[in-house]
mmCIF file of C-alpha atoms in Angstrom:
data_model
loop_
_atom_site.group_PDB
_atom_site.id
_atom_site.type_symbol
_atom_site.label_atom_id
_atom_site.label_comp_id
_atom_site.label_asym_id
_atom_site.label_seq_id
_atom_site.Cartn_x
_atom_site.Cartn_y
_atom_site.Cartn_z
ATOM 1 C CA UNK A 1 3.973 -12.485 24.058
ATOM 2 C CA UNK A 2 1.657 -11.003 26.684
ATOM 3 C CA UNK A 3 -0.391 -8.107 25.353
ATOM 4 C CA UNK A 4 -1.033 -4.894 27.253
ATOM 5 C CA UNK A 5 -4.066 -2.674 26.875
ATOM 6 C CA UNK A 6 -3.401 0.850 25.723
ATOM 7 C CA UNK A 7 -3.691 3.155 28.722
ATOM 8 C CA UNK A 8 -6.090 5.815 27.520
ATOM 9 C CA UNK A 9 -5.184 7.966 30.515
ATOM 10 C CA UNK A 10 -1.639 8.110 29.146
ATOM 11 C CA UNK A 11 -2.746 9.234 25.686
ATOM 12 C CA UNK A 12 -2.774 13.017 25.331
ATOM 13 C CA UNK A 13 -6.224 14.592 25.138
ATOM 14 C CA UNK A 14 -5.324 16.247 21.858
ATOM 15 C CA UNK A 15 -4.428 12.875 20.301
ATOM 16 C CA UNK A 16 -7.784 11.340 21.194
ATOM 17 C CA UNK A 17 -9.580 14.400 19.893
ATOM 18 C CA UNK A 18 -7.545 14.208 16.681
ATOM 19 C CA UNK A 19 -8.391 10.531 16.197
ATOM 20 C CA UNK A 20 -12.110 11.207 16.473
ATOM 21 C CA UNK A 21 -11.793 14.208 14.202
ATOM 22 C CA UNK A 22 -9.924 12.108 11.626
ATOM 23 C CA UNK A 23 -12.811 9.639 11.416
ATOM 24 C CA UNK A 24 -15.296 12.501 11.142
ATOM 25 C CA UNK A 25 -13.371 14.044 8.256
ATOM 26 C CA UNK A 26 -13.496 10.744 6.370
ATOM 27 C CA UNK A 27 -17.227 10.491 6.959
ATOM 28 C CA UNK A 28 -17.694 13.998 5.580
ATOM 29 C CA UNK A 29 -15.677 13.143 2.449
ATOM 30 C CA UNK A 30 -17.782 10.131 1.509
ATOM 31 C CA UNK A 31 -21.048 10.380 -0.415
ATOM 32 C CA UNK A 32 -22.744 8.336 2.282
ATOM 33 C CA UNK A 33 -24.989 10.310 4.633
ATOM 34 C CA UNK A 34 -24.651 9.318 8.286
ATOM 35 C CA UNK A 35 -27.663 9.994 10.520
ATOM 36 C CA UNK A 36 -27.759 10.092 14.330
ATOM 37 C CA UNK A 37 -30.599 10.749 16.743
ATOM 38 C CA UNK A 38 -28.279 12.912 18.829
ATOM 39 C CA UNK A 39 -24.632 13.841 19.323
ATOM 40 C CA UNK A 40 -24.257 11.156 21.993
ATOM 41 C CA UNK A 41 -24.909 8.439 19.381
ATOM 42 C CA UNK A 42 -22.238 9.915 17.158
ATOM 43 C CA UNK A 43 -19.750 10.168 20.006
ATOM 44 C CA UNK A 44 -20.462 6.561 21.004
ATOM 45 C CA UNK A 45 -19.711 5.380 17.475
ATOM 46 C CA UNK A 46 -16.448 7.317 17.302
ATOM 47 C CA UNK A 47 -15.395 6.067 20.742
ATOM 48 C CA UNK A 48 -16.242 2.449 19.954
ATOM 49 C CA UNK A 49 -14.448 2.596 16.616
ATOM 50 C CA UNK A 50 -11.309 3.714 18.450
ATOM 51 C CA UNK A 51 -11.802 0.963 21.037
ATOM 52 C CA UNK A 52 -12.030 -1.603 18.222
ATOM 53 C CA UNK A 53 -8.769 -0.303 16.776
ATOM 54 C CA UNK A 54 -7.196 -0.539 20.227
ATOM 55 C CA UNK A 55 -8.499 -4.113 20.612
ATOM 56 C CA UNK A 56 -7.041 -5.070 17.225
ATOM 57 C CA UNK A 57 -3.549 -4.078 18.295
ATOM 58 C CA UNK A 58 -4.058 -5.755 21.659
ATOM 59 C CA UNK A 59 -5.016 -9.045 20.008
ATOM 60 C CA UNK A 60 -2.120 -8.709 17.564
ATOM 61 C CA UNK A 61 0.328 -8.475 20.475
ATOM 62 C CA UNK A 62 -1.385 -11.058 22.698
ATOM 63 C CA UNK A 63 0.354 -14.194 21.446
ATOM 64 C CA UNK A 64 -2.766 -15.783 19.934
ATOM 65 C CA UNK A 65 -2.093 -18.096 16.998
ATOM 66 C CA UNK A 66 -3.806 -18.672 13.682
ATOM 67 C CA UNK A 67 -5.448 -22.071 13.253
ATOM 68 C CA UNK A 68 -8.210 -23.678 11.224
ATOM 69 C CA UNK A 69 -11.372 -24.671 13.082
ATOM 70 C CA UNK A 70 -10.150 -28.259 13.091
ATOM 71 C CA UNK A 71 -7.051 -27.218 15.055
ATOM 72 C CA UNK A 72 -8.492 -24.413 17.195
ATOM 73 C CA UNK A 73 -7.574 -24.124 20.879
ATOM 74 C CA UNK A 74 -8.952 -22.217 23.861
ATOM 75 C CA UNK A 75 -8.511 -21.786 27.594
ATOM 76 C CA UNK A 76 -10.811 -24.471 28.996
ATOM 77 C CA UNK A 77 -11.113 -22.584 32.278
ATOM 78 C CA UNK A 78 -13.575 -20.254 30.561
ATOM 79 C CA UNK A 79 -14.547 -21.852 27.244
ATOM 80 C CA UNK A 80 -15.841 -25.146 25.882
ATOM 81 C CA UNK A 81 -14.451 -26.056 22.477
ATOM 82 C CA UNK A 82 -17.332 -27.159 20.252
ATOM 83 C CA UNK A 83 -17.257 -30.033 17.757
ATOM 84 C CA UNK A 84 -16.952 -27.511 14.931
ATOM 85 C CA UNK A 85 -13.987 -25.782 16.547
ATOM 86 C CA UNK A 86 -15.770 -22.777 17.994
ATOM 87 C CA UNK A 87 -15.707 -21.587 21.604
ATOM 88 C CA UNK A 88 -18.764 -21.620 23.876
ATOM 89 C CA UNK A 89 -18.834 -19.742 27.151
ATOM 90 C CA UNK A 90 -18.896 -22.059 30.175
ATOM 91 C CA UNK A 91 -21.706 -21.825 32.696
ATOM 92 C CA UNK A 92 -21.197 -19.426 35.604
ATOM 93 C CA UNK A 93 -18.416 -17.577 33.759
ATOM 94 C CA UNK A 94 -18.761 -13.850 33.192
ATOM 95 C CA UNK A 95 -18.571 -12.990 29.469
ATOM 96 C CA UNK A 96 -16.243 -10.053 30.150
ATOM 97 C CA UNK A 97 -13.791 -12.251 32.064
ATOM 98 C CA UNK A 98 -13.695 -14.937 29.376
ATOM 99 C CA UNK A 99 -13.318 -12.407 26.571
ATOM 100 C CA UNK A 100 -10.526 -10.504 28.311
ATOM 101 C CA UNK A 101 -8.657 -13.765 28.870
ATOM 102 C CA UNK A 102 -8.224 -14.128 25.105
ATOM 103 C CA UNK A 103 -6.450 -10.782 24.939
ATOM 104 C CA UNK A 104 -4.242 -11.292 28.000
ATOM 105 C CA UNK A 105 -3.527 -15.031 27.831
ATOM 106 C CA UNK A 106 -3.323 -15.280 24.087
ATOM 107 C CA UNK A 107 -0.803 -18.131 24.049
ATOM 108 C CA UNK A 108 -3.633 -20.453 25.139
ATOM 109 C CA UNK A 109 -5.700 -19.690 22.043
ATOM 110 C CA UNK A 110 -5.658 -20.522 18.343
ATOM 111 C CA UNK A 111 -8.422 -19.683 15.852
ATOM 112 C CA UNK A 112 -9.096 -18.373 12.362
ATOM 113 C CA UNK A 113 -9.500 -14.830 11.082
ATOM 114 C CA UNK A 114 -13.291 -14.413 10.982
ATOM 115 C CA UNK A 115 -13.532 -15.363 14.676
ATOM 116 C CA UNK A 116 -10.758 -12.878 15.487
ATOM 117 C CA UNK A 117 -12.772 -10.037 13.968
ATOM 118 C CA UNK A 118 -15.803 -10.802 16.116
ATOM 119 C CA UNK A 119 -13.579 -11.005 19.213
ATOM 120 C CA UNK A 120 -12.213 -7.558 18.454
ATOM 121 C CA UNK A 121 -15.732 -6.188 17.948
ATOM 122 C CA UNK A 122 -16.850 -7.616 21.289
ATOM 123 C CA UNK A 123 -13.801 -6.161 23.038
ATOM 124 C CA UNK A 124 -14.387 -2.708 21.586
ATOM 125 C CA UNK A 125 -18.006 -2.801 22.709
ATOM 126 C CA UNK A 126 -17.019 -4.031 26.191
ATOM 127 C CA UNK A 127 -14.695 -1.057 26.655
ATOM 128 C CA UNK A 128 -17.431 1.360 25.560
ATOM 129 C CA UNK A 129 -20.433 0.061 27.515
ATOM 130 C CA UNK A 130 -18.724 -1.392 30.594
ATOM 131 C CA UNK A 131 -18.733 -4.825 32.193
ATOM 132 C CA UNK A 132 -22.192 -4.717 33.788
ATOM 133 C CA UNK A 133 -24.159 -4.132 30.593
ATOM 134 C CA UNK A 134 -21.807 -6.282 28.533
ATOM 135 C CA UNK A 135 -22.347 -9.244 30.853
ATOM 136 C CA UNK A 136 -26.112 -8.763 30.721
ATOM 137 C CA UNK A 137 -26.235 -8.456 26.939
ATOM 138 C CA UNK A 138 -23.871 -11.276 26.003
ATOM 139 C CA UNK A 139 -24.648 -14.015 28.525
ATOM 140 C CA UNK A 140 -24.360 -16.900 26.044
ATOM 141 C CA UNK A 141 -21.272 -16.053 24.012
ATOM 142 C CA UNK A 142 -20.350 -18.452 21.218
ATOM 143 C CA UNK A 143 -17.306 -17.601 19.119
ATOM 144 C CA UNK A 144 -17.534 -19.181 15.699
ATOM 145 C CA UNK A 145 -17.469 -18.025 12.088
ATOM 146 C CA UNK A 146 -20.753 -16.364 11.177
ATOM 147 C CA UNK A 147 -21.985 -16.701 14.751
ATOM 148 C CA UNK A 148 -22.494 -13.556 16.796
ATOM 149 C CA UNK A 149 -24.931 -12.364 19.425
ATOM 150 C CA UNK A 150 -27.890 -10.440 18.025
ATOM 151 C CA UNK A 151 -27.137 -7.611 20.468
ATOM 152 C CA UNK A 152 -23.886 -6.987 18.593
ATOM 153 C CA UNK A 153 -26.240 -6.178 15.721
ATOM 154 C CA UNK A 154 -23.619 -6.424 12.977
ATOM 155 C CA UNK A 155 -24.444 -4.471 9.818
ATOM 156 C CA UNK A 156 -23.247 -5.498 6.346
ATOM 157 C CA UNK A 157 -23.251 -3.422 3.198
ATOM 158 C CA UNK A 158 -21.351 -2.902 -0.029
ATOM 159 C CA UNK A 159 -19.469 0.366 -0.453
ATOM 160 C CA UNK A 160 -16.100 2.041 -0.125
ATOM 161 C CA UNK A 161 -16.778 4.337 2.811
ATOM 162 C CA UNK A 162 -14.125 2.545 4.870
ATOM 163 C CA UNK A 163 -13.695 3.819 8.423
ATOM 164 C CA UNK A 164 -11.513 2.807 11.356
ATOM 165 C CA UNK A 165 -13.179 -0.025 13.236
ATOM 166 C CA UNK A 166 -14.854 -1.484 10.138
ATOM 167 C CA UNK A 167 -14.239 -5.020 8.934
ATOM 168 C CA UNK A 168 -13.015 -5.077 5.330
ATOM 169 C CA UNK A 169 -12.633 -8.271 3.305
ATOM 170 C CA UNK A 170 -9.840 -9.187 0.899
ATOM 171 C CA UNK A 171 -10.779 -11.937 -1.577
ATOM 172 C CA UNK A 172 -8.301 -14.383 -3.103
ATOM 173 C CA UNK A 173 -10.119 -15.956 -6.086
ATOM 174 C CA UNK A 174 -7.266 -18.256 -7.168
ATOM 175 C CA UNK A 175 -6.476 -19.716 -3.745
ATOM 176 C CA UNK A 176 -5.053 -23.229 -3.619
ATOM 177 C CA UNK A 177 -7.705 -25.863 -2.924
ATOM 178 C CA UNK A 178 -5.436 -27.465 -0.318
ATOM 179 C CA UNK A 179 -5.439 -24.265 1.765
ATOM 180 C CA UNK A 180 -9.012 -22.939 1.713
ATOM 181 C CA UNK A 181 -8.198 -20.745 4.734
ATOM 182 C CA UNK A 182 -6.397 -18.454 2.279
ATOM 183 C CA UNK A 183 -9.443 -17.863 0.071
ATOM 184 C CA UNK A 184 -9.627 -14.437 1.696
ATOM 185 C CA UNK A 185 -8.760 -12.361 4.728
ATOM 186 C CA UNK A 186 -11.094 -10.600 7.143
ATOM 187 C CA UNK A 187 -9.443 -7.456 8.475
ATOM 188 C CA UNK A 188 -10.152 -4.527 10.768
ATOM 189 C CA UNK A 189 -9.294 -1.080 9.445
ATOM 190 C CA UNK A 190 -6.944 0.447 12.013
ATOM 191 C CA UNK A 191 -5.714 3.542 10.158
ATOM 192 C CA UNK A 192 -5.143 5.147 6.767
ATOM 193 C CA UNK A 193 -4.433 2.154 4.493
ATOM 194 C CA UNK A 194 -3.674 -0.005 7.529
ATOM 195 C CA UNK A 195 -5.488 -3.280 8.167
ATOM 196 C CA UNK A 196 -5.211 -5.832 10.947
ATOM 197 C CA UNK A 197 -5.692 -9.439 9.918
ATOM 198 C CA UNK A 198 -5.309 -12.370 12.301
ATOM 199 C CA UNK A 199 -2.375 -14.442 11.086
ATOM 200 C CA UNK A 200 -1.328 -11.622 8.755
ATOM 201 C CA UNK A 201 -0.542 -8.766 11.128
ATOM 202 C CA UNK A 202 -0.954 -5.065 10.431
ATOM 203 C CA UNK A 203 -0.296 -4.253 6.791
ATOM 204 C CA UNK A 204 -1.283 -1.950 3.977
ATOM 205 C CA UNK A 205 -3.809 -3.180 1.415
ATOM 206 C CA UNK A 206 -0.930 -3.802 -0.978
ATOM 207 C CA UNK A 207 0.876 -5.831 1.681
ATOM 208 C CA UNK A 208 -2.126 -8.067 2.342
ATOM 209 C CA UNK A 209 -2.740 -8.569 -1.374
ATOM 210 C CA UNK A 210 0.912 -9.463 -1.873
ATOM 211 C CA UNK A 211 0.733 -12.060 0.904
ATOM 212 C CA UNK A 212 -2.504 -13.588 -0.409
ATOM 213 C CA UNK A 213 -1.062 -13.800 -3.910
ATOM 214 C CA UNK A 214 1.652 -16.041 -2.524
ATOM 215 C CA UNK A 215 -1.067 -18.436 -1.372
ATOM 216 C CA UNK A 216 -2.594 -19.001 -4.804
ATOM 217 C CA UNK A 217 -2.756 -22.152 -6.864
ATOM 218 C CA UNK A 218 -0.183 -22.899 -9.558
ATOM 219 C CA UNK A 219 -0.561 -20.814 -12.718
ATOM 220 C CA UNK A 220 -2.974 -18.446 -11.004
ATOM 221 C CA UNK A 221 -4.023 -15.477 -13.100
ATOM 222 C CA UNK A 222 -6.340 -13.431 -10.875
ATOM 223 C CA UNK A 223 -4.875 -11.302 -8.104
ATOM 224 C CA UNK A 224 -6.334 -11.007 -4.638
ATOM 225 C CA UNK A 225 -8.175 -7.732 -4.104
ATOM 226 C CA UNK A 226 -9.967 -5.580 -1.537
ATOM 227 C CA UNK A 227 -13.720 -6.048 -1.903
ATOM 228 C CA UNK A 228 -16.485 -3.531 -1.264
ATOM 229 C CA UNK A 229 -17.940 -5.703 1.510
ATOM 230 C CA UNK A 230 -18.012 -3.858 4.854
ATOM 231 C CA UNK A 231 -19.175 -5.139 8.240
ATOM 232 C CA UNK A 232 -19.893 -2.764 11.134
ATOM 233 C CA UNK A 233 -21.048 -3.005 14.706
ATOM 234 C CA UNK A 234 -24.638 -1.859 15.318
ATOM 235 C CA UNK A 235 -23.530 1.387 16.949
ATOM 236 C CA UNK A 236 -26.973 2.976 17.073
ATOM 237 C CA UNK A 237 -28.546 0.172 19.120
ATOM 238 C CA UNK A 238 -25.605 -0.222 21.488
ATOM 239 C CA UNK A 239 -25.276 3.522 22.118
ATOM 240 C CA UNK A 240 -28.064 3.326 24.711
ATOM 241 C CA UNK A 241 -25.563 1.539 26.983
ATOM 242 C CA UNK A 242 -22.784 4.090 26.474
ATOM 243 C CA UNK A 243 -20.577 4.617 29.503
ATOM 244 C CA UNK A 244 -19.180 8.158 29.576
ATOM 245 C CA UNK A 245 -15.702 8.089 31.072
ATOM 246 C CA UNK A 246 -13.415 10.967 31.932
ATOM 247 C CA UNK A 247 -10.674 9.564 29.705
ATOM 248 C CA UNK A 248 -12.898 9.711 26.643
ATOM 249 C CA UNK A 249 -12.922 12.848 24.581
ATOM 250 C CA UNK A 250 -15.882 15.016 23.777
ATOM 251 C CA UNK A 251 -15.071 16.564 20.417
ATOM 252 C CA UNK A 252 -16.113 20.157 19.834
ATOM 253 C CA UNK A 253 -17.934 19.324 16.606
ATOM 254 C CA UNK A 254 -18.788 22.938 15.860
ATOM 255 C CA UNK A 255 -15.101 23.745 15.367
ATOM 256 C CA UNK A 256 -14.492 21.005 12.781
ATOM 257 C CA UNK A 257 -14.576 21.733 9.026
ATOM 258 C CA UNK A 258 -17.577 19.425 8.509
ATOM 259 C CA UNK A 259 -21.106 19.624 7.226
ATOM 260 C CA UNK A 260 -23.028 18.694 10.370
ATOM 261 C CA UNK A 261 -26.754 19.308 9.886
ATOM 262 C CA UNK A 262 -29.524 19.294 12.468
ATOM 263 C CA UNK A 263 -32.928 18.393 10.993
ATOM 264 C CA UNK A 264 -35.596 17.990 13.625
ATOM 265 C CA UNK A 265 -34.116 15.816 16.356
ATOM 266 C CA UNK A 266 -31.586 14.103 14.055
ATOM 267 C CA UNK A 267 -27.942 14.923 13.334
ATOM 268 C CA UNK A 268 -26.537 14.325 9.856
ATOM 269 C CA UNK A 269 -22.943 14.192 8.615
ATOM 270 C CA UNK A 270 -22.252 14.253 4.933
#
């Protein structure tokens, strides 16, 4: 099935503003303190988080298939399949063109869940910083588990301050040894108790746990569960390349019921 990008021009202004405000309210509810050098950094993070959510649904509808690294497939017009089953950008191919091909010609691709998460992160960043800077930053794209460009600057930490656009991990301790691909599921948080997992779809936490429990070994005793492991894009670094577009929403932060503090030149939410 061919995926279609969400047309942000067709989404009501109030809906975009509400989506940003929803993320802000969650941030304010957590004990974590979020610090920004300026409001632009904060707005970039909110925008990119929404772009990552959008990219998750786009990949879900694109027709891509789940496969182990041994059985992975790609469009050889843009990518070289490596011996380990990853995808390496071909010479003289623009990163933005090759990445977008995954989302719009998904039937030509098959890969596992950790790679899907990185693809979604890259797509969200592309939509926030634009093609020119994206192509300059990510000239040597390699898509493989645990492999990402340093400019994506992924951040890992343990906690439960889950926000839209984060990667959350579900662990399946009693997975069957014959199907190690089901030892866990990398997911992108796309809404309140909604997670996108490649090969799983968009489900609640309970739904993903239920599916993983069906993939356990015989006489399994330990249920799958949502871990505290969170992976995030390095929003602060990438914000310097932020492309302000008319379709993006500038939230009136002063009107939100949040604790937004200004100390020196920094903005804090918490």
